[in-house]
PDB file of C-alpha atoms in Angstrom:
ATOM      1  CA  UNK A   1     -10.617  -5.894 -14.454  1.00  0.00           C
ATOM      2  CA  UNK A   2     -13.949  -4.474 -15.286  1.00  0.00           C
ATOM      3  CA  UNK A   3     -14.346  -0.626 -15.995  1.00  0.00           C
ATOM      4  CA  UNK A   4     -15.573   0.164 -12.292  1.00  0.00           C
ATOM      5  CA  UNK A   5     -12.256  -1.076 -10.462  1.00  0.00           C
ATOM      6  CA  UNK A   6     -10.587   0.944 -12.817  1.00  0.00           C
ATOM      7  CA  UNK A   7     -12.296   4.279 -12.332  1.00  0.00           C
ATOM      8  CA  UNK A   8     -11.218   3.746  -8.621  1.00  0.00           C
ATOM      9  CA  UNK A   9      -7.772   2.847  -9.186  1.00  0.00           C
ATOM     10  CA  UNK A  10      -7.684   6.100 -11.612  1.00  0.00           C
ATOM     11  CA  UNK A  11      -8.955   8.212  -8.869  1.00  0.00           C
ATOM     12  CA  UNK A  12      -7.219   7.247  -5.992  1.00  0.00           C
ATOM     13  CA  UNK A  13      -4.008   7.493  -7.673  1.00  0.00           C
ATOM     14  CA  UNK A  14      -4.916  10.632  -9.689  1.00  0.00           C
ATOM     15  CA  UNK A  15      -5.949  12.463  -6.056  1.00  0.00           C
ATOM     16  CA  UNK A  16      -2.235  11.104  -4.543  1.00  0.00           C
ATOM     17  CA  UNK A  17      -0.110  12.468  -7.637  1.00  0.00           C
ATOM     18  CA  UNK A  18      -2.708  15.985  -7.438  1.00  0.00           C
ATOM     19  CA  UNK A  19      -1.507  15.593  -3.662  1.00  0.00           C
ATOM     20  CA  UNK A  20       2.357  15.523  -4.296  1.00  0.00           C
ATOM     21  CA  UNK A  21       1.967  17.780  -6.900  1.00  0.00           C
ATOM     22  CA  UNK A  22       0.509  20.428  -4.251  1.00  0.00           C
ATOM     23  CA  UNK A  23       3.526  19.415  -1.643  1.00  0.00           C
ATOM     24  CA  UNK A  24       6.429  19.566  -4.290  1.00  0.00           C
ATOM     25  CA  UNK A  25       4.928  22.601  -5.883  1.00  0.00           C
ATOM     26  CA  UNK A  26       3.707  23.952  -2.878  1.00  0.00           C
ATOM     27  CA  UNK A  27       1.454  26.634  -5.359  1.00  0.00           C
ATOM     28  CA  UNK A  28      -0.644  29.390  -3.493  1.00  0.00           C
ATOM     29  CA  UNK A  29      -4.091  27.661  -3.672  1.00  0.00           C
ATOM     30  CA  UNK A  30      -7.485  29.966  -3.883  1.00  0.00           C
ATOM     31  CA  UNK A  31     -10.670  28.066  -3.204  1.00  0.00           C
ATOM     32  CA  UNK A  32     -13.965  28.563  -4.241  1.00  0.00           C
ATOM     33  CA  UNK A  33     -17.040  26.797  -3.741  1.00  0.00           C
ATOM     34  CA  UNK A  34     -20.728  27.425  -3.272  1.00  0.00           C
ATOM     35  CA  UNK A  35     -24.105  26.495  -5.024  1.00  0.00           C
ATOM     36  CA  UNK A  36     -24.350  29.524  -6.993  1.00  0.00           C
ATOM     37  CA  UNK A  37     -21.298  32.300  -8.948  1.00  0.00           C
ATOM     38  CA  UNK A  38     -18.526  29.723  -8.738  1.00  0.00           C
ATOM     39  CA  UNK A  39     -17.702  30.082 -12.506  1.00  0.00           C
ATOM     40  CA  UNK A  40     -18.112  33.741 -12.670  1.00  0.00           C
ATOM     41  CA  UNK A  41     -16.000  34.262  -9.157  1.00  0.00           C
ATOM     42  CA  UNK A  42     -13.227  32.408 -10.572  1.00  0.00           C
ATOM     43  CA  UNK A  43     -12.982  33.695 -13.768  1.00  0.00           C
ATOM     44  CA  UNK A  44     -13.135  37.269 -12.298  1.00  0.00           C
ATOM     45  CA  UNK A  45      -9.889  36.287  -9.995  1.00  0.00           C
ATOM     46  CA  UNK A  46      -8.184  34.583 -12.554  1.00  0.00           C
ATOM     47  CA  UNK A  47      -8.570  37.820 -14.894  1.00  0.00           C
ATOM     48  CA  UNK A  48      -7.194  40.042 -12.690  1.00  0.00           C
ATOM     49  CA  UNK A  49      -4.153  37.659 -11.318  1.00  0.00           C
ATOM     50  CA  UNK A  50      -3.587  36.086 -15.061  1.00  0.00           C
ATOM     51  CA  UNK A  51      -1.500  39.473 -15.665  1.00  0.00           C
ATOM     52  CA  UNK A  52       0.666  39.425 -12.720  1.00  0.00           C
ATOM     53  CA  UNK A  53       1.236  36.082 -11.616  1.00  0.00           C
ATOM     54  CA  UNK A  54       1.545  32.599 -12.947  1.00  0.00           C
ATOM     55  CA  UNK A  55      -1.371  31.131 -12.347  1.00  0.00           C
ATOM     56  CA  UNK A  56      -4.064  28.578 -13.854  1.00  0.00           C
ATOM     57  CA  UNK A  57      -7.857  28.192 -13.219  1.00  0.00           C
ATOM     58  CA  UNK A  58     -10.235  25.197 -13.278  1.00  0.00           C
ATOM     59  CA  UNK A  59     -10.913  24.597 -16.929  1.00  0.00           C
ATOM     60  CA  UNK A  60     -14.765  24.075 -18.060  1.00  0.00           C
ATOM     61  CA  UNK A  61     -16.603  21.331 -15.581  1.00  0.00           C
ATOM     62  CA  UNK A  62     -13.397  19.748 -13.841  1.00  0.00           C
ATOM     63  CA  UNK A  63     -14.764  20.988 -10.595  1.00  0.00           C
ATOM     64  CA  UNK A  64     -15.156  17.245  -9.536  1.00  0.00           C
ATOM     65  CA  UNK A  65     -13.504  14.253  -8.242  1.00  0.00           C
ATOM     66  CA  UNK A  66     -11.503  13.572 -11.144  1.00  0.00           C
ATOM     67  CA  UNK A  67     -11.592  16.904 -12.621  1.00  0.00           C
ATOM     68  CA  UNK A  68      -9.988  18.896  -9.828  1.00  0.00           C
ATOM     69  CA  UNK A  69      -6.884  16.767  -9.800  1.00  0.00           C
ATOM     70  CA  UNK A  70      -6.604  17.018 -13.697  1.00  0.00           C
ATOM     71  CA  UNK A  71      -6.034  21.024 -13.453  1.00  0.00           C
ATOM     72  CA  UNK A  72      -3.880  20.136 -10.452  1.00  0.00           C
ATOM     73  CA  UNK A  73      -1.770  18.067 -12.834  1.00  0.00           C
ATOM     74  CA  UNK A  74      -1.571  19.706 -16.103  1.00  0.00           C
ATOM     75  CA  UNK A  75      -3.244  22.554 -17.937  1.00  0.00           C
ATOM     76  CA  UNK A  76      -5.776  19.864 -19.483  1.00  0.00           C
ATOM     77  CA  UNK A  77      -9.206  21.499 -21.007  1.00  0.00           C
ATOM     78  CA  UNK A  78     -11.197  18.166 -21.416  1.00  0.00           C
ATOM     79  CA  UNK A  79     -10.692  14.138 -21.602  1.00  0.00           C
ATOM     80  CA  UNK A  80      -9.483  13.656 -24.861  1.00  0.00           C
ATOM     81  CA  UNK A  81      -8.211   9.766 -26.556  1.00  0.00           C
ATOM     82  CA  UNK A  82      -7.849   6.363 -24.507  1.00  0.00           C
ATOM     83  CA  UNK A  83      -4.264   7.372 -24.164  1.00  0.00           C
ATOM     84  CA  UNK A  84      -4.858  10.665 -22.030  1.00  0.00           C
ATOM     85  CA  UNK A  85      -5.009   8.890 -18.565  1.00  0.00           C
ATOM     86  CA  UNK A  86      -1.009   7.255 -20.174  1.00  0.00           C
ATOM     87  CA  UNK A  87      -0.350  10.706 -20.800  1.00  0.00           C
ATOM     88  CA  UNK A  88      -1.243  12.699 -17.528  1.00  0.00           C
ATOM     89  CA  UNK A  89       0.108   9.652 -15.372  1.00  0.00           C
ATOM     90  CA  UNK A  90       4.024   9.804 -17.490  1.00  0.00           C
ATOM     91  CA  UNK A  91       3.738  13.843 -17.264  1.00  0.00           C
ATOM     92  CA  UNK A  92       2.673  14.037 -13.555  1.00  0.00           C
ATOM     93  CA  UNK A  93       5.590  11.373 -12.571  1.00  0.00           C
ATOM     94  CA  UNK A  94       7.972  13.524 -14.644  1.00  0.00           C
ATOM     95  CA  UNK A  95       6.926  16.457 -12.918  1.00  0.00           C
ATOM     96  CA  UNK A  96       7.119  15.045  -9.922  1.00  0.00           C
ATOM     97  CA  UNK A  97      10.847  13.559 -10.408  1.00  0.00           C
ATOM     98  CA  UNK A  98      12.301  16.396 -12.470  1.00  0.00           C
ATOM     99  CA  UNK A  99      11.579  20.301 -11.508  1.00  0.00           C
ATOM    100  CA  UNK A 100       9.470  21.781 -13.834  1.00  0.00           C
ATOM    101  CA  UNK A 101       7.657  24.654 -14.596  1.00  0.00           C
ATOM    102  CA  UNK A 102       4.603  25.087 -12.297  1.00  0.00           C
ATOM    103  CA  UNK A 103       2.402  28.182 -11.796  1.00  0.00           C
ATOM    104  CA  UNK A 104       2.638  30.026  -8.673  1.00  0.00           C
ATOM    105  CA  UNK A 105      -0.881  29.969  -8.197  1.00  0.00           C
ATOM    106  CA  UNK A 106      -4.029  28.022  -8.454  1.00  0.00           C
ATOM    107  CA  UNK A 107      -7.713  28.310  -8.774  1.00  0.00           C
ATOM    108  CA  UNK A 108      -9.770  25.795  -7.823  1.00  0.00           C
ATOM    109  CA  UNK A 109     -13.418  25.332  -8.319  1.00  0.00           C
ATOM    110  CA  UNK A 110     -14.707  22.802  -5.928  1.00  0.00           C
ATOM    111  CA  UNK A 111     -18.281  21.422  -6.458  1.00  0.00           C
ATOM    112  CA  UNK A 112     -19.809  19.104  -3.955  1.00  0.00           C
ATOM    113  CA  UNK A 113     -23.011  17.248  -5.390  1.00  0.00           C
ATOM    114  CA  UNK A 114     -23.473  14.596  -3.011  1.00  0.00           C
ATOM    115  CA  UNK A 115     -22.155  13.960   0.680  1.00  0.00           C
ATOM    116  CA  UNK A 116     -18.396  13.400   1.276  1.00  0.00           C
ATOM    117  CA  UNK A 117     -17.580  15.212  -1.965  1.00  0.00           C
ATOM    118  CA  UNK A 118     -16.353  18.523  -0.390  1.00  0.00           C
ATOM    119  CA  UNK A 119     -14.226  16.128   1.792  1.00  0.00           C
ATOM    120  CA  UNK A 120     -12.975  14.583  -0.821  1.00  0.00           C
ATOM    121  CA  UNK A 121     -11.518  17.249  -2.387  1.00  0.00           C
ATOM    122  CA  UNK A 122     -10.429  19.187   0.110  1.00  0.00           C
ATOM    123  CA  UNK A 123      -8.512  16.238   1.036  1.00  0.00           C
ATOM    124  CA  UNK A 124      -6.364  17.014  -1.724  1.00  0.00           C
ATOM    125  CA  UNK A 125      -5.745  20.303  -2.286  1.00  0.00           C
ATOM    126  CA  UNK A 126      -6.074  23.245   1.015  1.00  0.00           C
ATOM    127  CA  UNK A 127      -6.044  26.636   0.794  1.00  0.00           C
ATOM    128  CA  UNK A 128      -5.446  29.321   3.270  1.00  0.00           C
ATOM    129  CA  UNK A 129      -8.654  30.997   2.084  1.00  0.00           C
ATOM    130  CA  UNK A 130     -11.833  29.973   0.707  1.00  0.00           C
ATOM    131  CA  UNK A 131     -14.641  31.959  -1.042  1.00  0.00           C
ATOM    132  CA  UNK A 132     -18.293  30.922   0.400  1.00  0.00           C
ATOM    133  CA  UNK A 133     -21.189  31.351  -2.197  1.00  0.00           C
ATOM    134  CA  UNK A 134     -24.800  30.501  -1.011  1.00  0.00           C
ATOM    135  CA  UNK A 135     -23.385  27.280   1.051  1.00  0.00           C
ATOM    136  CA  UNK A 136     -26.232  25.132   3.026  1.00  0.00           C
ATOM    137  CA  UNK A 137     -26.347  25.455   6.659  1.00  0.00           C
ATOM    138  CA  UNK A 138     -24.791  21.283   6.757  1.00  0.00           C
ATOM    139  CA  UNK A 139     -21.731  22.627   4.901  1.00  0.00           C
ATOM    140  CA  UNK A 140     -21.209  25.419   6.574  1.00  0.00           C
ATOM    141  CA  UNK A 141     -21.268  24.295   9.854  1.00  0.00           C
ATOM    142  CA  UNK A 142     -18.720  21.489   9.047  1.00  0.00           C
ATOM    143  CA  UNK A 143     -16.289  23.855   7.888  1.00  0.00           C
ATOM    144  CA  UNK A 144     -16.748  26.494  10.864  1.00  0.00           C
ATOM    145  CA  UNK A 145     -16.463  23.250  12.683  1.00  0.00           C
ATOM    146  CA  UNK A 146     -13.062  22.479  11.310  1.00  0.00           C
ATOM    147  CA  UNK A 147     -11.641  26.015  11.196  1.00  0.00           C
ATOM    148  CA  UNK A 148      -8.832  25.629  13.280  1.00  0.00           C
ATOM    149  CA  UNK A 149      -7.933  21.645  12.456  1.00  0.00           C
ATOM    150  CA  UNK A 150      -8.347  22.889   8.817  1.00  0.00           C
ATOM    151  CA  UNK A 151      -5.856  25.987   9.690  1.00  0.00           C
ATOM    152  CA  UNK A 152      -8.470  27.763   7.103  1.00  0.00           C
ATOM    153  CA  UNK A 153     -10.394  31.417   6.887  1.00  0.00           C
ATOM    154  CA  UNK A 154     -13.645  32.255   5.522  1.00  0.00           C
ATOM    155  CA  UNK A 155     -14.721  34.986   3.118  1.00  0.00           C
ATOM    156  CA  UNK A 156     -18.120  35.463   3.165  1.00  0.00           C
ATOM    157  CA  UNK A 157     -19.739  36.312  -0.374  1.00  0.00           C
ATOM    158  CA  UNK A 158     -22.259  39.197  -0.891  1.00  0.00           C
ATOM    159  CA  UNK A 159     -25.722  37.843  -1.525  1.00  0.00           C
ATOM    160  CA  UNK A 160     -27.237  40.386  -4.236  1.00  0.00           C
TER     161      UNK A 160
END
């Protein structure tokens, strides 16, 4: 199987254990997404939630496809030997099977470079809330299209 195929496989079935991780878990999720004070916004939330609640934020660039399901799944900072993918599948499964330990909360960073991405990952994990940063007019109309079907609010960010 050549290394394409498997980058697929990896995906899809990294996005449906990030899925049941959300519905077993069932984790207060806080969105954010935008072209411009992603980082900064969720760093800022995370710093003032870290002390109160269990939580964990989007680590470094896994804002993406593959990287939004990874801090769905684990805690993980970067993609480390040929045996991580083992590692994350065996831990998620476990997780998944036996009750563990699970913050109560998570941040998500969710960066959409070409079209279908923000579907994409919204397809795996909602939130009740999202945080809107300098969004194009296509975007934005999509979600406001969705609002209800998405059962989602807006928060409109301050343009300085």
């Amino acid at each position: 199987m050549n290394k394409e195929k498997i980058k697929i496989y990896l995906k899809w079935f990294i996005k449906k254990l990030a899925k049941w991780t959300i519905k077993r878990y069932q984790p207060g999720v806080i969105a954010i997404t935008g072209s411009v004070g992603k980082t900064s916004t969720k760093e800022a939330i995370y710093a003032v939630l870290k002390n109160c609640r269990s939580v964990r934020a989007t680590k470094g660039n896994f804002n993406n496809e593959i990287g939004l399901p990874l801090t769905i799944l684990g805690d993980y900072q970067k993609i480390e030997s040929k045996f991580f993918w083992v590692k994350v599948i065996l831990i998620s499964l476990a997780r998944l099977i036996i009750k563990m330990k699970y913050p109560e909360i998570l941040i998500l960073e969710y960066a959409a470079d070409k079209p279908g991405d923000m579907k994409y990952l919204l397809e795996i994990g909602w939130a009740r809330c999202r945080r809107m940063l300098n969004f194009s007019v296509g975007r934005k109309l999509w979600l406001v299209r969705n609002l209800k079907l998405l059962n989602l609010c807006l928060i409109p960010a301050l343009q300085f």
